[in-house]
Structures are given as structure tokens and as C-alpha cells.
Coordinates of C-alpha atoms and ligand atoms in Angstrom, one line a residue:
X264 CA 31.9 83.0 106.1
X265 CA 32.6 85.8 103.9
X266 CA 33.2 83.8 101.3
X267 CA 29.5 82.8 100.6
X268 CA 28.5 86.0 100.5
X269 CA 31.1 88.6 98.6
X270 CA 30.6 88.2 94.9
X271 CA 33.0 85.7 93.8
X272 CA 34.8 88.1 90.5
X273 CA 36.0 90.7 94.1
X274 CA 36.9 87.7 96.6
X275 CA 39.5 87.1 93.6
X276 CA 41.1 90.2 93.2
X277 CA 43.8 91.6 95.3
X278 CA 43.3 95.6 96.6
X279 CA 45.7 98.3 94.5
X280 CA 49.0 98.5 96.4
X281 CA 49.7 101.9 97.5
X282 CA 53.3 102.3 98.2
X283 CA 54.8 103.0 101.9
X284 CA 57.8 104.0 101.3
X285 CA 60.0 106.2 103.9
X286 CA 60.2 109.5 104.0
X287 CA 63.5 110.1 102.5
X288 CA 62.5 108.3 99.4
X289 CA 62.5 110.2 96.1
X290 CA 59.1 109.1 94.8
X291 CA 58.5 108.9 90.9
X292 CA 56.2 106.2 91.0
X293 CA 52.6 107.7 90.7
X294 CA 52.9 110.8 88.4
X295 CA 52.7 113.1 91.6
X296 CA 53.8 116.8 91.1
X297 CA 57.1 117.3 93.3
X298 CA 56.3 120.7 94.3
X299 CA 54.5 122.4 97.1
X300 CA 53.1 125.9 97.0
X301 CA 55.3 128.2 98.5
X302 CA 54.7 129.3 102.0
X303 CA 53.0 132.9 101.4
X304 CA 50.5 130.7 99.2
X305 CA 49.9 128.0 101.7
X306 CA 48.8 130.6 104.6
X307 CA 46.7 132.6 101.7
X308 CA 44.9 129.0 101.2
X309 CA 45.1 127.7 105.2
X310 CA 43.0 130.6 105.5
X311 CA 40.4 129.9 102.9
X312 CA 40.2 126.4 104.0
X313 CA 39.9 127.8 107.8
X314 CA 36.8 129.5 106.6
X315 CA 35.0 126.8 104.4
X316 CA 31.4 126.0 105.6
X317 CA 32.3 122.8 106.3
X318 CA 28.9 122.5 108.6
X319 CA 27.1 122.7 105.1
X320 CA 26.6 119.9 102.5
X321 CA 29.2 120.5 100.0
X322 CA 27.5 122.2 96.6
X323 CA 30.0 122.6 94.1
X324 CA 27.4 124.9 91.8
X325 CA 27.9 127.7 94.7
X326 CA 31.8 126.6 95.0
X327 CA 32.6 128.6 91.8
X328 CA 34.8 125.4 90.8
X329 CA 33.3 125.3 87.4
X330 CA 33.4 128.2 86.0
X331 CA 37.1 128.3 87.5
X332 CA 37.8 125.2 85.2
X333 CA 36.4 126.6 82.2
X334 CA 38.6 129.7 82.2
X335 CA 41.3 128.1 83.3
X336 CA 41.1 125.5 80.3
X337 CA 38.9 126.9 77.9
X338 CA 36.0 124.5 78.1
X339 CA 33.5 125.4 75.7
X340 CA 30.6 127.0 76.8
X341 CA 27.9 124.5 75.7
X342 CA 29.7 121.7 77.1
X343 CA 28.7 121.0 80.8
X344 CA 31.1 119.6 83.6
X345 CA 30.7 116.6 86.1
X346 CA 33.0 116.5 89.1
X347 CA 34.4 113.7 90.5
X348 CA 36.0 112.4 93.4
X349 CA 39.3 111.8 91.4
X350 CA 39.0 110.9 87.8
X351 CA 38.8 107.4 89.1
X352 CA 35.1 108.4 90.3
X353 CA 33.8 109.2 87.4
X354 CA 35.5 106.3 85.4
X355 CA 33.8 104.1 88.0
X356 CA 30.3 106.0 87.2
X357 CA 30.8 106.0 83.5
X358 CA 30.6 102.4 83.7
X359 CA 27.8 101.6 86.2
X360 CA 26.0 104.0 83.6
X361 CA 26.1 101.8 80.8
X362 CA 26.3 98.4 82.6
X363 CA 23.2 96.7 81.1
X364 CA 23.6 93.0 81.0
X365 CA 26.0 91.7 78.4
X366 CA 27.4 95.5 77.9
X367 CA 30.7 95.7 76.7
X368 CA 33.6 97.9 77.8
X369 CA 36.3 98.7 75.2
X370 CA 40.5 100.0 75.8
X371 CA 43.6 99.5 74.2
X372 CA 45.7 97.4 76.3
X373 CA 48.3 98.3 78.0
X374 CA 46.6 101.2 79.3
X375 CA 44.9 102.5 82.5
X376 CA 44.2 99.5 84.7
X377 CA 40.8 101.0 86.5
X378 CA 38.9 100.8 83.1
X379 CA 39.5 96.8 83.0
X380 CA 38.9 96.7 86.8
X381 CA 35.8 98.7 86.8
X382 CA 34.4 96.7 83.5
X383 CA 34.7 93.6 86.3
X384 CA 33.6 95.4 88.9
X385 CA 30.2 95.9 87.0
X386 CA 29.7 92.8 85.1
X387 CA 30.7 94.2 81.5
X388 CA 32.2 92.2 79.3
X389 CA 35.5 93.3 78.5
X390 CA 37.2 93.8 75.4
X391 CA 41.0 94.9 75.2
X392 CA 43.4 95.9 72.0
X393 CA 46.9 95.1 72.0
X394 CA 48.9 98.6 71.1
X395 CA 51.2 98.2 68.3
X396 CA 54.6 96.9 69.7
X397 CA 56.2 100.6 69.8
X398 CA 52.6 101.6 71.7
X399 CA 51.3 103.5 68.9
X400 CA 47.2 102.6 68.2
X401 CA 46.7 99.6 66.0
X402 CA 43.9 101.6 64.0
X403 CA 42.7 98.9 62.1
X404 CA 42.3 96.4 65.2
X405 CA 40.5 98.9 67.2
X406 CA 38.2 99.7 64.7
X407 CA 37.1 96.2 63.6
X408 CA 36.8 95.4 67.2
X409 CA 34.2 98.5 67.9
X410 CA 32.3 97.0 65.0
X411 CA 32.1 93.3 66.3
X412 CA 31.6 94.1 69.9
X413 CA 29.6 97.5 69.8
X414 CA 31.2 98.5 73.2
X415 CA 28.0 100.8 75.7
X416 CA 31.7 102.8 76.9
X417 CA 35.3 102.8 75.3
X418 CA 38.3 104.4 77.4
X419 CA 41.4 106.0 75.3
X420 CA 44.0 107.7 77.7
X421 CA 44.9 110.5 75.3
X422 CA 47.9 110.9 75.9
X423 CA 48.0 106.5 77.6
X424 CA 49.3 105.6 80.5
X425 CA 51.4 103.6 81.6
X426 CA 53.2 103.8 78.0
X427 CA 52.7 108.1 77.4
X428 CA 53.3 107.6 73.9
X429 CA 51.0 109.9 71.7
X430 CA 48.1 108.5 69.5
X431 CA 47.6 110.0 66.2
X432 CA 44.5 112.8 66.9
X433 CA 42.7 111.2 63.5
X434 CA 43.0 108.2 65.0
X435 CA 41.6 109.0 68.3
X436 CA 39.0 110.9 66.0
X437 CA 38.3 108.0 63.5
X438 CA 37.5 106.1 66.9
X439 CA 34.9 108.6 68.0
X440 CA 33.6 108.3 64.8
X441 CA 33.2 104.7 64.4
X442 CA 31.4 104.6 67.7
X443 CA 28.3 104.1 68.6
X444 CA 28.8 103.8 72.6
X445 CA 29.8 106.6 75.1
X446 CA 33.7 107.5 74.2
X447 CA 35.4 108.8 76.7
X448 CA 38.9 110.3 76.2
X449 CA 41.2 110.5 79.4
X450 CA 43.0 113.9 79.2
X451 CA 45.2 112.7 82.8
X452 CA 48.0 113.7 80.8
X453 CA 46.4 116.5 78.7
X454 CA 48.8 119.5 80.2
X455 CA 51.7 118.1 79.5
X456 CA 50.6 117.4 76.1
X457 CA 50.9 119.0 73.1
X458 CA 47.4 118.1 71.9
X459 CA 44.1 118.1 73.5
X460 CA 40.1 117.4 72.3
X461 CA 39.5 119.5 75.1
X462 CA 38.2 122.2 72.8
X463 CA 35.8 119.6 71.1
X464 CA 33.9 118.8 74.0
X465 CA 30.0 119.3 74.3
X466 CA 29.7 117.6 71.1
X467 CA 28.9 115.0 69.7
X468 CA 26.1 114.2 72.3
X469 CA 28.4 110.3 73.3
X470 CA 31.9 112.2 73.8
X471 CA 33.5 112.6 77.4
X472 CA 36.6 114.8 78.0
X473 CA 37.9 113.8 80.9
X474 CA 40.7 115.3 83.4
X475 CA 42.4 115.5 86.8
X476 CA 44.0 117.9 89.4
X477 CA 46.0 114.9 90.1
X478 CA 48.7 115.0 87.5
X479 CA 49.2 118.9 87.7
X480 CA 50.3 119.2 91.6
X481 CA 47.0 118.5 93.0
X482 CA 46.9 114.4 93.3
X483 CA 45.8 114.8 97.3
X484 CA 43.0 117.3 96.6
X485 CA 41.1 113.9 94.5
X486 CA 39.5 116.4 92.0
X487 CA 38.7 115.5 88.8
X488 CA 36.2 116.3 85.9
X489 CA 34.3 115.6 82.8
X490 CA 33.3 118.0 80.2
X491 CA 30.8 116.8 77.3
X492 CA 27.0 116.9 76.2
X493 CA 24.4 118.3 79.1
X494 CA 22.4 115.3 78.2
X495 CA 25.2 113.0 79.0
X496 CA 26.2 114.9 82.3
X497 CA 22.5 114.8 82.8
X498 CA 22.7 110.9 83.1
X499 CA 25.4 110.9 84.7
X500 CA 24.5 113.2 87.3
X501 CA 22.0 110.3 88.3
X502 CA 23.8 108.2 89.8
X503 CA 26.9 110.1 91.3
X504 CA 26.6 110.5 94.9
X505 CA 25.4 113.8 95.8
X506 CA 27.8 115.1 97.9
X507 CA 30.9 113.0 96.0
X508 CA 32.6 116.6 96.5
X509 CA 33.8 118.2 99.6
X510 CA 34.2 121.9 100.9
X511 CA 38.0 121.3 101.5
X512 CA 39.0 120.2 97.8
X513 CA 36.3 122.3 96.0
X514 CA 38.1 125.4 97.9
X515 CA 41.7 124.4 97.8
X516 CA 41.2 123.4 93.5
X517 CA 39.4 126.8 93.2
X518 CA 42.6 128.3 95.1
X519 CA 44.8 126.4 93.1
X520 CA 43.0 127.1 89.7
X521 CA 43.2 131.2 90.9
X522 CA 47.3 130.2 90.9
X523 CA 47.2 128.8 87.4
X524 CA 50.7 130.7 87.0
X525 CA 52.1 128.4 89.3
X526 CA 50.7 125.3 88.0
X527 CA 52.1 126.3 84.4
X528 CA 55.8 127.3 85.5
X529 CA 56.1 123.6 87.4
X530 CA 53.9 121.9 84.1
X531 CA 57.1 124.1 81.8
X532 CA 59.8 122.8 84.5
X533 CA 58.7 119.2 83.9
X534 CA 58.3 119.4 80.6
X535 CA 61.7 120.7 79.9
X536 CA 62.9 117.7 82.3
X537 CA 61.2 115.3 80.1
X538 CA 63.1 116.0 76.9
X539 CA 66.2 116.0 79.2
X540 CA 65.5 112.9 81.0
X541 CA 64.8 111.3 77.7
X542 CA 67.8 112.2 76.2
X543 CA 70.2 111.2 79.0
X544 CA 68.3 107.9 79.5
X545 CA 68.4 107.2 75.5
X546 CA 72.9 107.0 75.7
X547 CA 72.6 104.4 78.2
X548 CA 73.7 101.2 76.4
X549 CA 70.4 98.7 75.6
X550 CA 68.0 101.2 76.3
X551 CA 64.5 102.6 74.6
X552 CA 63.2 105.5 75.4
X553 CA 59.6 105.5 74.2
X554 CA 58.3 109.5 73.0
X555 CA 56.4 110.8 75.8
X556 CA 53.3 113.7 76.3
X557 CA 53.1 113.2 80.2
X558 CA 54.5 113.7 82.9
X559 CA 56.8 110.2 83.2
X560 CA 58.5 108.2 80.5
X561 CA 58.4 104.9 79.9
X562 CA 62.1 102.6 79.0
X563 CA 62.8 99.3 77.9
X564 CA 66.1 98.8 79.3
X565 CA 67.9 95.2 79.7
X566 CA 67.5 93.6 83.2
X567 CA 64.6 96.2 83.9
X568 CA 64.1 94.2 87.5
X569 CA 67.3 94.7 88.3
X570 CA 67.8 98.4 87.7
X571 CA 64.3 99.2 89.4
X572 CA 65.9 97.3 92.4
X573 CA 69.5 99.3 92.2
X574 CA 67.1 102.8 92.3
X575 CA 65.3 101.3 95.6
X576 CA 68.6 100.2 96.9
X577 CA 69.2 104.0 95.9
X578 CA 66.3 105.3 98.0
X579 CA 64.5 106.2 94.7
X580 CA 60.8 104.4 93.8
X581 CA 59.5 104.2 90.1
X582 CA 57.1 101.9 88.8
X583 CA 58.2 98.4 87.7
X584 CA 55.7 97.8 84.5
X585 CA 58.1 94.2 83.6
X586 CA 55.4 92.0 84.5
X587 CA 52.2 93.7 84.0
X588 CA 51.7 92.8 80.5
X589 CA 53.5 91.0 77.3
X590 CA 54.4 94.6 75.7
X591 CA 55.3 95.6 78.7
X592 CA 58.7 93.0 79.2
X593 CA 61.4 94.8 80.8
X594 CA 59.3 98.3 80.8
X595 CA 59.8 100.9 84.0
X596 CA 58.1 104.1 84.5
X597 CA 59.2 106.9 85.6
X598 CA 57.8 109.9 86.5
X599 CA 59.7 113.4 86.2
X600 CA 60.7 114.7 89.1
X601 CA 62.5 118.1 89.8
X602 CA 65.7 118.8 88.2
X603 CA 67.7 117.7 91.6
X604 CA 65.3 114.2 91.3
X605 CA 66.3 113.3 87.8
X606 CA 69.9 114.2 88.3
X607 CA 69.9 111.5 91.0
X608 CA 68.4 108.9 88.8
X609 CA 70.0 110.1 86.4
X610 CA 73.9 109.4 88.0
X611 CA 72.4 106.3 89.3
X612 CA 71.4 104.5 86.0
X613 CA 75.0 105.6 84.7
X614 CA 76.9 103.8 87.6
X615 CA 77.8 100.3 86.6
Ligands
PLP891 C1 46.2 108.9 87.1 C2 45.1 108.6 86.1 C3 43.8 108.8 86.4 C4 43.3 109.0 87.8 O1 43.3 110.2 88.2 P1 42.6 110.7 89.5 O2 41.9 111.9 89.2 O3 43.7 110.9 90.5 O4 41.6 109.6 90.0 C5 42.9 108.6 85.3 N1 43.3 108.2 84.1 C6 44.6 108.1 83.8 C7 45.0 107.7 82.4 C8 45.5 108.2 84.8 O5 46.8 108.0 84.5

């Protein structure tokens, strides 16, 4: 009986797939952090989190989270910040925003799957660019689609997922320029990057900076946020849920934020890992290794199914992208672990 009465575009879709996988698994699937703080630093937090006012709405102006985030990551001091349960939140939000009958939503494809999700989820109409094969921006295609379609909201993962190639900045900048819609750039990524429009936001009034906890160590805390124009945060303020936030995260990110020392060492550990990672991967015969700014790197590699089986086999999960999308044949992703991890994969992919 469902049927008649859940809209039709959701009874189609299948949920996202969270991965059980057993303990003893070495998981580089989902860009999670492999490190834990270290004891001393865990009590120091149990006992902030024992103390939260958890009888209280949460009210994350009093939490001291913001002004945390702005020191932490220089946000400019005219931009204002929206927080968000999760980036994913606020992506969601962003849309609803602008979803006025035959609105368009705008990203490069392949990229983040929640903005085409979220474009359906609303009723947008949704328009997608195919990357250049080597998942650089086409410049040109982007651009004459922003001027056919006018999108209300474009998403650019800066730097993209799944693919964590870099864009060109004055591309991402001629984009922001050409648009006359909300533009949203999705800094996930942004830490492990060596670029960042971070220190543009708060202006102009339809630009969106937009970044996690997640892909710094903090994926379980589901904290992200959005710096940019008041008068855009004002809208958007509108229609997220009040008390989206809770005590537990606001305290633990502020914690964590205090700890920024700790976050940068493991952020300088997988960074190093990346370029080493790369580098092994790239002498294994019929293999790419496509430039990365995150925190995973994405391969073409020959039979890309059946080395993603031979690491499960191997108690080690990535993230098959063969399949997903035409640019994407014979793509994995895999996410950097610690040193230990990636020497793993690393003697795994060499066996024959
Ligand atoms: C992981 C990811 C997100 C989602 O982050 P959460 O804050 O965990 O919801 C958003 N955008 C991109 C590009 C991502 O890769």
C-alpha cells in the first residue's frame, strides 16, 4: 500500500550502502581518518562530554564552536558560518533553498553523488558535466552549460571526489563568475589540499565555502559547516532545523578544534602517505595513478574488479568506482591509511 502513497522518484531509488564489514578489516573505503586520540586526550574529552548540558536544547552560538572554526581556519571575519549535521545537511538545505519549480541544479560529473541525489530528492532539474577524460574541468562545457541552464545552485568539490584531482583555481573562479545562482564550493578535501577559497568567503553575496570534521579524524562527530555572505546564512538559517546540532558533537569538535596540533600531525602523516602511495602504485604494470589533493587516490588499473576482490579476499575494503560512471571504467578508490595500512595494500597489489 506504500506504493500509492511514497512519491514515485524515492520508491525508485535504492538507500546508500553503508559497509558492514568485520572488525579486522582495514577500512579505506570512506575517507575516514585512521587515528584515535590518544588516551590522556580521550579522558580530557570523556570528561567534557560527561559534563555537557545535555538536559538543554543544544545552542551552538553559546557552544563557542564558531569562533573555534574561525581561528582554527582563518574564516574571515565578515563571513558568517552555518552548521550542519554533516556537510551532507547543509547540501541537502542548500537545495530545498533554491528548489522553486523548474530550478536547476548544476555539478561536474563524476563527482559527489548527494548533489545529484538531493537535486531528485527536491524536484530540480538536474544538469551534469562530464570531466575531461584525465578529470580535469572541461572549462568551456561548464561554462556554456551555466549560461543555457542558469542553475538556482551549482556544487564543485574543490578538491572532487571520487576522482581528487585538482581543478585549476581560475577555473573554479571563472565559474563563480559566470554564475548567477548560489555556488557552492565543497572544501571536504580542503586540508589536505594545497589550495583553498576558504579565505574568499563572505563575498560575493551567492558564494558558499563549504567544509567537514569528517575527512580530518572527526567523520563520527557529523559536523560540518558553511562560511559565506550573512544574507545567504540568513536564508539559510530558515529552514535548517533548529536544533540540527547536538551538545555531544558541538563539545567534542570544539575539543577537537582546541587539539588542532593533533589534527595537523595525522593531516602531515597522510599527506606524506599520499605521495608515497602514489608512487608505489604508479610501478605497478597497467596502472594510472590520477594527482591527488585528498585524502585517497583514485587508479585506473587493468581488471580493477578483480584487484578490489583480491584486497577483500585480503581483509582490506576500498571503494570499487568501475561501474559508477563511463570515466570511471576500471577506477578504485582508496583512501590513505596509516603507514602500516598502505604497506599492506601496498605488498598486496604487488603479489601476482
Ligand atoms: C565526504 C564528503 C562530504 C560529506 O561530508 P559529511 O560532513 O561527512 O556529511 C561532502 N562533500 C564531499 C565532496 C565529500 O567527499
Amino acid at each position: 500500500m506504500l506504493n500509492h502513497i511514497i512519491r514515485p522518484n524515492i520508491l525508485a531509488q535504492t538507500a546508500y550502502q553503508i559497509a558492514n564489514i568485520p572488525n579486522d578489516f582495514i577500512k579505506l573505503d570512506a575517507m575516514e581518518v585512521p587515528y584515535q586520540f590518544p588516551t590522556e586526550l580521550q579522558n580530557q574529552l570523556a570528561s567534557q562530554l560527561a559534563t555537557a548540558p545535555i538536559n538543554r536544547y543544544p545552542n551552538p552560538a553559546t557552544s563557542g564552536l564558531q569562533n573555534e572554526l574561525r581561528q582554527a581556519f582563518n574564516i574571515p571575519e565578515h563571513a558568517q558560518i552555518a552548521l550542519g549535521n554533516g556537510s551532507d545537511e547543509l547540501i541537502q538545505f542548500l537545495t530545498l533553498l533554491v528548489a522553486k519549480p523548474n530550478a536547476t541544479l548544476l555539478a561536474l560529473e563524476p563527482s559527489f553523488v548527494m548533489y545529484r541525489h538531493n537535486a531528485e530528492l527536491f524536484g530540480l532539474n538536474y544538469v551534469s558535466v562530464p570531466l575531461n577524460p584525465d578529470f580535469t574541468l572541461n572549462l568551456a562545457a561548464t561554462l556554456a552549460a551555466i549560461a543555457e541552464h542558469q542553475p538556482a545552485i551549482i556544487f564543485i568539490a574543490y578538491p572532487n571526489n571520487p576522482t581528487g584531482v585538482p581543478f585549476r583555481r581560475k577555473d573554479v573562479q571563472a565559474i563563480i563568475n559566470a554564475a548567477t545562482g548560489i555556488v557552492v564550493i565543497d572544501e571536504a578535501y580542503g586540508a589536505f589540499s594545497s589550495d583553498s577559497f576558504l579565505p574568499q568567503a563572505g563575498q560575493p553575496e551567492n558564494l558558499l565555502i563549504m567544509r567537514t570534521m569528517s575527512k580530518i579524524g572527526f567523520a563520527g562527530l557529523r559536523l560540518g559547516y558553511a562560511a559565506g555572505h550573512a544574507n545567504l546564512i540568513n536564508e539559510l538559517a530558515k529552514i535548517l532545523p533548529p536544533y540540527n546540532m547536538n551538545w555531544l558533537s558541538l563539545t567534542a569538535a570544539k575539543f577537537a578544534l582546541q587539539h588542532k596540533s593533533w589534527i595537523d600531525q595525522h593531516i602531515a602523516i597522510l599527506t606524506a602517505e599520499r605521495a608515497r602511495l602514489s608512487h608505489e602504485i604508479s610501478q605497478l604494470p597497467n596502472t594510472t595513478v590520477f594527482p591527488s589533493q585528498a585524502n585517497f587516490i583514485t587508479i585506473r588499473i587493468a581488471e580493477a574488479e578483480k584487484v578490489f576482490n583480491k584486497l577483500k579476499e585480503n581483509k582490506i575494503l576500498i571503494k570499487k568506482l568501475h561501474g559508477s560512471h563511463p570515466l570511471l571504467d576500471n577506477c578504485l578508490r582508496i583512501t590513505i591509511g596509516a603507514p602500516e595500512q598502505n604497506n599492506l595494500l601496498i605488498n598486496i597489489l604487488k603479489k601476482p
